[in-house]
Amino acid sequence: MIEDVKLISKKFAIENAHTLEVAQKHGAYTSIDKLFSLKPQEITQMVSDSGLRGKGGGGASAGEKWKLMPLGEDKPSFLVVNCDESEPGTFKDRAIITKDPHLLIEGIIATCYAIQAHHAYIYIRGEYKPFQDILQGAIDEAYEAGYLGENIFNKDYKLDITIHRGAGAYICGEKSALLESLEGKRGHPRLKPHQKECEWYFGNPTLVNNVETIASVPYILQNGSDAYRQYGTPQSPGTLLFALSGHVNRRGVYEAQFGIKMIDYINHYGGGIRGGKKLKAVIPGGASTTILTANEVMEARLDYESMRAMGSSLGTGGMIVMDEDTNMVEALKNLLEFYRHESCGQCTPCRDGSGWVDTIIGNLLKGKASMSDLEKTLAIANTMDGKTICVFAPALADVIRGFVTKFRSEFEAYIRKSKR
Amino acid sequence: MSFVFSNENLQTIESLKKRYPKPQALALPLLWMAHYQEGYISLDAIDAIALASMLPPMEVYRVATFYTMFHLAPIGKYHLQVCKTLSCKLCGKEDILTSIQELLKIEVGQTTPDNLFTLSQVECLGSCGTSPVVQINDTYYENLTPQSIVEIIKGLK
Ligand SMILES: Cc1cc2nc3c(=O)[nH]c(=O)nc-3n(C[C@H](O)[C@H](O)[C@H](O)COP(=O)(O)O)c2cc1C
Ligand code: SF4
Ligand code: FES
């Protein structure tokens, strides 16, 4: 049995919880009193102790990342909240900003205080305009209440939040591309430094975190790091807003602790496979994670370490579920079109490779491919590993290898048909 | 015809400038303003944006052409954007597309002769749990059926 845990989604079912009045009736901004009684470093240590991991897909330790931010420098520091949410199968940040935007604002206040930033940007994907309007409404209310602006909560602290709207580019979710975009440029990922360091916005120290990561901070601040660690596993503490789409009976966003069995999650929250069909495969955490076969799904556990051990990754926790009737060649073709379209074009293996593989699999579907084309597909995938500016291409390589090796017979069946 | 930002937009620009370390950061916000003011991004608008953000016009053009939501030429009054990515595909986006094409008699990428509707396919809209989905201008229409999308489009006419 799965025990319902709601650290982030507590107010999701409450009507009008996006308004300040209702949100406050249900406990919004109560962590702020404690916030200003602590030193910035103490907040960071608390987040670090909680084991909170970034929920944008990578799962990096949030606290350790905060520690990379210099305190007491002349240069201003910035927080940038990543609400680009364009990974296919992912729609959890949208739930937060529409159902409980004040939770995000509360988290932003705490995070900014911890890194001593006085301005936070929320970078939101352009398509999310209707949801941006709800979030902006909440921000406006927070300004009016004196929770944002000069002397917030009557304390000697100034904080502004500005929403920055993207305009249709998946790659702008990658943090350095996002910062380029926020600087008014094309969203081209930057070369990564050799050592761990913070990000830079116009040369100023900057922290980039996902919406859900920041929204997790108020709970930790209010209840302490040990309370957060009561949930999940030792390495993956706490909860995630996992999501279900595809062939399940009840699609949606449902919070759960890390470490539970994937199949239990799918059955408990998703109500099993639609139309009484059999499960065929699940893409576990957004399109860019390696696909799992039905047999693997039976074994899989929803935490970073277990998914790694299976040769996939937890990603954003957005599961795309496929039933027995799904054509895997067509499914891969669909994703290849996505990657071909979204490659930013800076690196040859990514720009050209994504196009080649899409063309080859397109030909295969049309009955115009041979066995050597399948090998070529895998060879092209191998050229994408470790040779590009960002991990878009290596992730695509994993997607291709996952489909072609785990469902090879379906690809071969097309080839055999084309020979006849 | 040259492009000038409306007075209201000019005021917004002044207040936005205070929110960013450098005016270059205004490229996207200004492109959005021009987009809403004119319905697309004209070359004259590019010049006006370049002036306000202190960027070379060519750089603004580079930026405008990178992001798929900006149009460099006018399109139909209603932009029908059918999500084509995997979760929508698994849940029947093809039938939605066919339904629209039969109703409006246009292909993807085309505009109806009365300039009312332009049909596009777009990548994942973040509505995978409520797919299939079509975004019409800024509005999301979710959990669609081939019938419901026809009613929605007829309602716009
Ligand atoms: C191609 C690509 C797309 C990404 N898209 C997103 C996104 O939409 N939202 C997000 O929060 N992180 C995204 N990320 C991860 C970010 O680069 C970054 O790691 C994250 O925002 C950091 O926040 P976190 O540590 O709180 O997860 C993406 C990464 C890559 C390589
Ligand atoms: S790997 Fe692809 S998306 Fe990433 S920087 Fe290179 S070309 Fe751009
Ligand atoms: S795949 Fe269509 S909204 Fe995500």
mmCIF file of N, CA and C in Angstrom, chain A residues 349 352-354 356-357 360 373-385 397 400-401:
data_model
loop_
_atom_site.group_PDB
_atom_site.id
_atom_site.type_symbol
_atom_site.label_atom_id
_atom_site.label_comp_id
_atom_site.label_asym_id
_atom_site.label_seq_id
_atom_site.Cartn_x
_atom_site.Cartn_y
_atom_site.Cartn_z
ATOM 1 N N PRO A 349 27.663 16.860 -33.827
ATOM 2 C CA PRO A 349 27.056 15.542 -33.572
ATOM 3 C C PRO A 349 25.567 15.640 -33.214
ATOM 4 N N ASP A 352 23.542 17.574 -36.639
ATOM 5 C CA ASP A 352 23.441 16.681 -37.791
ATOM 6 C C ASP A 352 22.956 15.297 -37.394
ATOM 7 N N GLY A 353 23.478 14.802 -36.261
ATOM 8 C CA GLY A 353 23.122 13.446 -35.828
ATOM 9 C C GLY A 353 21.627 13.303 -35.580
ATOM 10 N N SER A 354 21.029 14.283 -34.925
ATOM 11 C CA SER A 354 19.592 14.177 -34.629
ATOM 12 C C SER A 354 18.797 14.124 -35.931
ATOM 13 N N TRP A 356 19.981 13.022 -38.959
ATOM 14 C CA TRP A 356 20.236 11.765 -39.662
ATOM 15 C C TRP A 356 19.387 10.633 -39.098
ATOM 16 N N VAL A 357 19.414 10.492 -37.773
ATOM 17 C CA VAL A 357 18.689 9.370 -37.168
ATOM 18 C C VAL A 357 17.190 9.507 -37.457
ATOM 19 N N ILE A 360 16.667 8.359 -41.012
ATOM 20 C CA ILE A 360 16.808 6.903 -41.169
ATOM 21 C C ILE A 360 15.574 6.175 -40.628
ATOM 22 N N ASP A 373 21.391 0.058 -41.739
ATOM 23 C CA ASP A 373 20.885 1.354 -41.285
ATOM 24 C C ASP A 373 20.650 1.357 -39.781
ATOM 25 N N LEU A 374 20.218 0.196 -39.272
ATOM 26 C CA LEU A 374 19.981 0.095 -37.834
ATOM 27 C C LEU A 374 21.306 0.228 -37.079
ATOM 28 N N GLU A 375 22.348 -0.410 -37.631
ATOM 29 C CA GLU A 375 23.678 -0.298 -37.021
ATOM 30 C C GLU A 375 24.174 1.138 -37.124
ATOM 31 N N LYS A 376 23.877 1.774 -38.257
ATOM 32 C CA LYS A 376 24.302 3.152 -38.463
ATOM 33 C C LYS A 376 23.652 4.061 -37.403
ATOM 34 N N THR A 377 22.393 3.766 -37.133
ATOM 35 C CA THR A 377 21.678 4.539 -36.115
ATOM 36 C C THR A 377 22.405 4.486 -34.777
ATOM 37 N N LEU A 378 22.808 3.271 -34.397
ATOM 38 C CA LEU A 378 23.511 3.121 -33.122
ATOM 39 C C LEU A 378 24.889 3.774 -33.177
ATOM 40 N N ALA A 379 25.537 3.694 -34.339
ATOM 41 C CA ALA A 379 26.855 4.322 -34.473
ATOM 42 C C ALA A 379 26.736 5.840 -34.342
ATOM 43 N N ILE A 380 25.694 6.404 -34.938
ATOM 44 C CA ILE A 380 25.497 7.856 -34.833
ATOM 45 C C ILE A 380 25.249 8.232 -33.374
ATOM 46 N N ALA A 381 24.442 7.411 -32.692
ATOM 47 C CA ALA A 381 24.176 7.677 -31.272
ATOM 48 C C ALA A 381 25.485 7.729 -30.499
ATOM 49 N N ASN A 382 26.399 6.804 -30.831
ATOM 50 C CA ASN A 382 27.675 6.765 -30.102
ATOM 51 C C ASN A 382 28.518 8.015 -30.337
ATOM 52 N N THR A 383 28.347 8.679 -31.476
ATOM 53 C CA THR A 383 29.122 9.904 -31.715
ATOM 54 C C THR A 383 28.632 11.065 -30.849
ATOM 55 N N MET A 384 27.480 10.899 -30.213
ATOM 56 C CA MET A 384 26.908 12.013 -29.446
ATOM 57 C C MET A 384 27.383 12.046 -28.000
ATOM 58 N N ASP A 385 28.050 10.958 -27.561
ATOM 59 C CA ASP A 385 28.428 10.866 -26.148
ATOM 60 C C ASP A 385 29.650 11.701 -25.825
ATOM 61 N N ALA A 397 21.177 10.181 -27.323
ATOM 62 C CA ALA A 397 21.852 8.917 -27.634
ATOM 63 C C ALA A 397 21.255 7.785 -26.797
ATOM 64 N N ILE A 400 17.815 6.776 -28.135
ATOM 65 C CA ILE A 400 17.917 5.950 -29.346
ATOM 66 C C ILE A 400 18.335 4.525 -28.981
ATOM 67 N N ARG A 401 19.414 4.405 -28.191
ATOM 68 C CA ARG A 401 19.904 3.072 -27.829
ATOM 69 C C ARG A 401 18.854 2.280 -27.065
#
